[in-house]
Coordinates of C-alpha atoms in Angstrom, one line a residue:
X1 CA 13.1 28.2 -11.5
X2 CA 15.4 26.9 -14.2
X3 CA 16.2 28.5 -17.9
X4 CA 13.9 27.1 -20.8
X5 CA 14.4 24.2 -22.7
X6 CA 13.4 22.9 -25.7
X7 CA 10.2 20.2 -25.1
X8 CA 8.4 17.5 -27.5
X9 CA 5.4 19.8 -27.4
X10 CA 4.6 22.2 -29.9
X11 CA 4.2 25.8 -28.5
X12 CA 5.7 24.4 -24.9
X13 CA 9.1 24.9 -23.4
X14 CA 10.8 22.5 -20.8
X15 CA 11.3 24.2 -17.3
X16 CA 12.4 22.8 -13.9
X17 CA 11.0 24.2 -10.7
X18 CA 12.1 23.5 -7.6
X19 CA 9.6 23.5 -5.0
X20 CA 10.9 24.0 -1.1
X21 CA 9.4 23.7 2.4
X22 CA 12.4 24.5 4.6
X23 CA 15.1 22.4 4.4
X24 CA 13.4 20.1 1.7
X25 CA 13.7 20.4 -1.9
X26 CA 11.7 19.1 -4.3
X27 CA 12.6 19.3 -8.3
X28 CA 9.8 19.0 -11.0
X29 CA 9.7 19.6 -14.9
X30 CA 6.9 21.9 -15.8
X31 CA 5.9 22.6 -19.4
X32 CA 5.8 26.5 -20.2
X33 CA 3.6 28.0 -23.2
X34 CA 5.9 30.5 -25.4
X35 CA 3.7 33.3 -24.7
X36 CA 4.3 32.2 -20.9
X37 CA 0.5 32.4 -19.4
X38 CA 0.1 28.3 -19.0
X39 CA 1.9 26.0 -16.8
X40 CA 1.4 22.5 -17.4
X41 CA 2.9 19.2 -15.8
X42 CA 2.3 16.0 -17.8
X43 CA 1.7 12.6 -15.6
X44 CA 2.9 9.8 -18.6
X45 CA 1.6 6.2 -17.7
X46 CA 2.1 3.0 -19.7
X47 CA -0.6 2.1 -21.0
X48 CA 0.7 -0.9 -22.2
X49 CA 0.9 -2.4 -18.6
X50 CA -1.5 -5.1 -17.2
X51 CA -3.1 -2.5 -14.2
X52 CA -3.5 -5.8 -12.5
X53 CA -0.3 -7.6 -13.4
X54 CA 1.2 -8.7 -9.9
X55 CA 4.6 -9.9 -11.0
X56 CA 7.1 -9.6 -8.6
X57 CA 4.8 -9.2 -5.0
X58 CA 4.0 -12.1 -2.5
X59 CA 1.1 -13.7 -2.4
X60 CA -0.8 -16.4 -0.9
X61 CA -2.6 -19.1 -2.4
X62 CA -2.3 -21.3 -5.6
X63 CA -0.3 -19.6 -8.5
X64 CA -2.7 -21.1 -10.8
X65 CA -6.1 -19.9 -8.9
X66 CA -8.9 -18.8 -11.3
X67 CA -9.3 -15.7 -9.2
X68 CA -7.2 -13.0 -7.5
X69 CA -7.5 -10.6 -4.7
X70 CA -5.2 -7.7 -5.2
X71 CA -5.6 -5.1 -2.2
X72 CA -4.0 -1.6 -2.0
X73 CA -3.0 -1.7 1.4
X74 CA -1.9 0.7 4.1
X75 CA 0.0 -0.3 7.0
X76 CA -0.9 2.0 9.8
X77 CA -5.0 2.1 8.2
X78 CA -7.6 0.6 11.1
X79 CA -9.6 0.0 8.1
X80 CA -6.8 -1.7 6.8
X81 CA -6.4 -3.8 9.7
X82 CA -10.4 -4.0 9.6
X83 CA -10.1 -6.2 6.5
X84 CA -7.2 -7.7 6.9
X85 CA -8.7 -9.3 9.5
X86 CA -11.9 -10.0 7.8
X87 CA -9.7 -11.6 4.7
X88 CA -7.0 -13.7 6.4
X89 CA -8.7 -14.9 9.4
X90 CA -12.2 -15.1 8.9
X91 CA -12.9 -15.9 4.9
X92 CA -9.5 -17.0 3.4
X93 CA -10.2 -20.3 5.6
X94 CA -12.5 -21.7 3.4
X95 CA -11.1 -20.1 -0.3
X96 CA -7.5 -20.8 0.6
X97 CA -7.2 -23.9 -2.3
X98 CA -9.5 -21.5 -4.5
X99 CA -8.0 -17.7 -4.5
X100 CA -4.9 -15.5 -4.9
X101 CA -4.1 -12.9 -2.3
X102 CA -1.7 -10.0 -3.7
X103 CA -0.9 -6.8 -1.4
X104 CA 0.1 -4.2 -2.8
X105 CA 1.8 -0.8 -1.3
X106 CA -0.8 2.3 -1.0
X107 CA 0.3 4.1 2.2
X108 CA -1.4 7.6 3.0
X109 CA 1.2 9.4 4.2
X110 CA 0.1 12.4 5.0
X111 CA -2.1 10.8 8.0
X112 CA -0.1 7.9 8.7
X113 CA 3.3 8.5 9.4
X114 CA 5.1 5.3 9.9
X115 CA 2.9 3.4 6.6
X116 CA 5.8 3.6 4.4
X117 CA 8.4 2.5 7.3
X118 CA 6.2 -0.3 7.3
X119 CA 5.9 -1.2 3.9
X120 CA 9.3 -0.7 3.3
X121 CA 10.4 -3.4 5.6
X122 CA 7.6 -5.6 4.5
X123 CA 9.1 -5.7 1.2
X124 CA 12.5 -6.0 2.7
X125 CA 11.3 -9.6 4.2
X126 CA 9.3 -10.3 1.2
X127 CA 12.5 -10.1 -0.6
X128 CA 13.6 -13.1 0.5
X129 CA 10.7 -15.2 1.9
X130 CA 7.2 -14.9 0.7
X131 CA 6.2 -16.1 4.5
X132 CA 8.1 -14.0 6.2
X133 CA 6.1 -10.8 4.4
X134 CA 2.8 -12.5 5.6
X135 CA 4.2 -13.1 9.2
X136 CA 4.8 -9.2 9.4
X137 CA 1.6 -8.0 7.5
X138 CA -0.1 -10.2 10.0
X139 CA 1.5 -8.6 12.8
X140 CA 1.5 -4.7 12.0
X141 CA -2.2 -4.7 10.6
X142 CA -3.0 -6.9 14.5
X143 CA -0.7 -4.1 16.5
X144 CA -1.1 -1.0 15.1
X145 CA -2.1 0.5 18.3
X146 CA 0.6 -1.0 20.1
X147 CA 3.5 0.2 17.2
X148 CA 1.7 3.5 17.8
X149 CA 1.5 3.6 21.8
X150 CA 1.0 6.3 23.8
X151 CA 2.5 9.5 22.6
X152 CA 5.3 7.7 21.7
X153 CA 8.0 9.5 19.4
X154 CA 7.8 8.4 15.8
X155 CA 11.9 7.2 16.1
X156 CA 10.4 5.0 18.9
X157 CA 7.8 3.5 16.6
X158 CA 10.2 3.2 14.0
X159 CA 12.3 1.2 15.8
X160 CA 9.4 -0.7 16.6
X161 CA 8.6 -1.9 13.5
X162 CA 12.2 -2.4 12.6
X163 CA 12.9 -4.6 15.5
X164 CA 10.0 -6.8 14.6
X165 CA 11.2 -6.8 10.8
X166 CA 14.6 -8.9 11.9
X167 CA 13.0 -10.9 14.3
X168 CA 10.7 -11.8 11.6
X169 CA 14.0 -12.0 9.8
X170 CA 15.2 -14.7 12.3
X171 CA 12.3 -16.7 12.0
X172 CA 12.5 -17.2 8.4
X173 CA 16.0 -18.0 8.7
X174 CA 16.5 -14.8 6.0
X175 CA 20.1 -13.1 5.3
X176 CA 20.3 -10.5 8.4
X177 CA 23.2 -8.5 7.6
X178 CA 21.3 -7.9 3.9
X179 CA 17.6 -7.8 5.7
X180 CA 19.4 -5.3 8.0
X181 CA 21.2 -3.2 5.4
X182 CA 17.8 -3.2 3.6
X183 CA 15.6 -1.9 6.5
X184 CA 18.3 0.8 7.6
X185 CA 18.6 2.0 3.6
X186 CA 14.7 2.8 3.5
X187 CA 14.2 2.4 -0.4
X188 CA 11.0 3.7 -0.6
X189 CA 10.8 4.3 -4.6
X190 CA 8.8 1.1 -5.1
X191 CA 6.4 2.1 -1.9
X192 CA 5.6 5.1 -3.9
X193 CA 5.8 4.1 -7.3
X194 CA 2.8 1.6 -6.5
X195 CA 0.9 4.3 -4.7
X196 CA 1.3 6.5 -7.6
X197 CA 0.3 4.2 -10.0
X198 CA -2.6 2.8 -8.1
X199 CA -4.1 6.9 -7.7
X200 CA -3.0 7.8 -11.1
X201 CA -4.2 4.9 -13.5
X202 CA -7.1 3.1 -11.1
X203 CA -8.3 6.2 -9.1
X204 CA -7.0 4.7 -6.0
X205 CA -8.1 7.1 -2.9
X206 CA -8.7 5.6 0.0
X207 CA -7.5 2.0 1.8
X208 CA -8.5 -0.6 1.7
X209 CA -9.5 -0.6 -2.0
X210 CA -9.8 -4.2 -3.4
X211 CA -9.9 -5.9 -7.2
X212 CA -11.5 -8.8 -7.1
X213 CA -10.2 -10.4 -11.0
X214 CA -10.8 -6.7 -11.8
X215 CA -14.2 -5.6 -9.9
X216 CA -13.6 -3.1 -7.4
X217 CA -14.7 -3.2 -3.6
X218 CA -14.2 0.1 -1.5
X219 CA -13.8 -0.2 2.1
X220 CA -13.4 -2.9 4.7
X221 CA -15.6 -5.4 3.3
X222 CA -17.9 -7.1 5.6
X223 CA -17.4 -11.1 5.6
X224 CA -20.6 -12.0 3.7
X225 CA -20.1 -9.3 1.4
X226 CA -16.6 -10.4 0.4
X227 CA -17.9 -14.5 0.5
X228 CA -20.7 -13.4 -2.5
X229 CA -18.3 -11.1 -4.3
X230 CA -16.0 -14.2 -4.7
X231 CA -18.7 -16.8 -4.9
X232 CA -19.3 -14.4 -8.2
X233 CA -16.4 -14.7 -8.9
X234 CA -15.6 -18.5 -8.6
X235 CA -18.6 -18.7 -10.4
X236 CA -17.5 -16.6 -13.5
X237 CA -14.6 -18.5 -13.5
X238 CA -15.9 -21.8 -13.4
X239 CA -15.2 -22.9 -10.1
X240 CA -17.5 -24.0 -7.5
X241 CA -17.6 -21.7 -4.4
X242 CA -16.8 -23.9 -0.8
X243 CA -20.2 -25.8 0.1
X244 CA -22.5 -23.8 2.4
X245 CA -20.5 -20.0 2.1
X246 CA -23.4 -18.5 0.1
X247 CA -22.4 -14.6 1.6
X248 CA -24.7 -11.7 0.9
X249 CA -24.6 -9.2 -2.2
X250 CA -21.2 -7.9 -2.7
X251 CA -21.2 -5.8 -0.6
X252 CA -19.5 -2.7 -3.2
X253 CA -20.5 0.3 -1.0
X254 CA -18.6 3.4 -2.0
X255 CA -19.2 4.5 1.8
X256 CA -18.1 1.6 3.3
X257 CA -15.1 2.2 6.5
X258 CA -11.7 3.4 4.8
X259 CA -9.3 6.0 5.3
X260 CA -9.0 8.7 2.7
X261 CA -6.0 9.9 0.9
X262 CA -5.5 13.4 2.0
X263 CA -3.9 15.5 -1.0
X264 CA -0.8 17.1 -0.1
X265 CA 1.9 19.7 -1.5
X266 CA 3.7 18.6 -4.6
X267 CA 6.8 16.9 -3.9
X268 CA 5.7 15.3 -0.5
X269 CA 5.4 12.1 -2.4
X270 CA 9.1 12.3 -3.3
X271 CA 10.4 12.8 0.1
X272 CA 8.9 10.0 2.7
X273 CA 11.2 11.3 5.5
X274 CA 10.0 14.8 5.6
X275 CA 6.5 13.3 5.7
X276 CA 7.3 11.0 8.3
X277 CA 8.2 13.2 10.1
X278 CA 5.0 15.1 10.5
X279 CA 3.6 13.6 14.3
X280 CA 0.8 10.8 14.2
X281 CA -2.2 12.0 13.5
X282 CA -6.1 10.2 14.2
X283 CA -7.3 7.8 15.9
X284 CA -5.8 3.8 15.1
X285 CA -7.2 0.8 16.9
X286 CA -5.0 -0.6 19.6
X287 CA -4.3 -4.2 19.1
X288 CA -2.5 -7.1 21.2
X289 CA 1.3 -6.1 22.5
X290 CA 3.8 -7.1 19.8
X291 CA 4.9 -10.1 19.3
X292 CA 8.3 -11.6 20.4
X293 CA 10.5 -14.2 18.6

């Protein structure tokens, strides 16, 4: 524990605690009454942000469409690869001239130990080539089980995922000495900036959670669910739905399959490694071998 410091708050002083679990180390500012029997941490959001406002992520579809899919999105989640899945390959088909796919980074940690890797290197592509990010969503979210294998050491999977990120790399015809300096840096401040924000300012607590122009949708949606909750949307928006996808009711089922973010100590959030660290835990659905470029 630090000395006092002065703070913006009236009858509160400024202190820095450092939590530690072994060799890691994890800093926080805590406000301290003067009489010293409360301890208080403040979580400051901007409220002045668009909670939807995907500005600067890849997408798919037309710029311009009336409506947008965000999804929080983990890697390594078989629900995840559930509706992935369900979205890409069986609905977005038939809404591809009509919607706006956005991804965005929501990786549970604590139970999945290579989702930030993952999302990490995704972004890595996605910094250069908006296809290239698909390609490799596509790819993990269809192998999971494969990445994962059998008892495999997580440096193996790892290296897994990373191999796949610069073929993917090759593909696209991307920069590879800067894709590769990218994936072997592992930036993950903007993988856990999004999760933060999604869990502190939309409630985010389980993947896949999905905004539909706003609406929430918890779980892997069924296929006629998520056809009628963007018929209903189209239709708020103006637009006709495609001819003959009528869908069901919505399908909003707060029960529906997802994986749930298990709270963990403080500071995990600030150190991925030491959380990656942790071995695989649960049960992921195998998919087809990985591909090769």
């Amino acid at each position: 524990m630090g000395p006092r410091r002065a703070s913006e708050l009236s009858g509160y002083d400024l202190v820095n605690i450092t939590l530690i679990d072994g060799d890691r180390h994890s800093p926080h500012d805590f406000y301290l009454s003067k009489d010293g029997g409360t301890l208080a941490q403040l979580s400051k959001m901007d409220i002045s942000k668009d909670p939807f406002d995907t500005s600067g992520r890849p997408s798919l579809g037309p710029k311009d469409a009336k409506v947008t899919v965000i999804v929080y999105d983990d890697f390594q989640c078989p629900y995840c690869a559930r509706g992935h899945k369900t979205l890409m390959h069986e609905v977005l088909p038939d809404y591809k001239d009509k919607i706006r796919i956005v991804y965005k980074d929501f990786p549970l940690y604590d139970i999945h130990p290579w989702a930030i890797h993952a999302a990490v290197n995704a972004n890595c592509l996605a910094d250069q080539n908006n296809d290239a990010y698909w390609d490799f969503a596509d790819y993990v979210h269809g192998n999971q089980g494969a990445i994962r294998g059998d008892n495999r050491p997580l440096s193996d999977q790892f290296a897994t995922l990373d191999h796949s990120t610069l073929d993917y790399g090759k593909k696209h015809n991307l920069d590879g000495a800067k894709l590769d300096a990218c994936v072997k840096a592992q930036d993950s401040s903007a993988v856990m900036a999004s999760s933060k924000y999604g869990e502190k300012a939309l409630g985010i607590d389980a993947t896949p959670t999905i905004f539909i122009n706003g609406a929430r949708f918890d779980g892997a949606m069924p296929a006629d669910d998520l056809r009628a909750a963007l018929n209903t949307a189209l239709h708020d928006a103006g637009v006709s739905p495609p001819a003959g996808k009528t869908g069901t009711n919505g399908g909003n089922d707060p029960n529906g399959p997802k994986d749930v973010l298990n709270k963990v100590s403080p500071g995990a959030q600030s150190s991925p490694q030491a959380v990656q660290a942790k071995p695989a835990s649960g049960t992921v659905e195998s998919g087809a071998p990985p591909k090769q470029n």
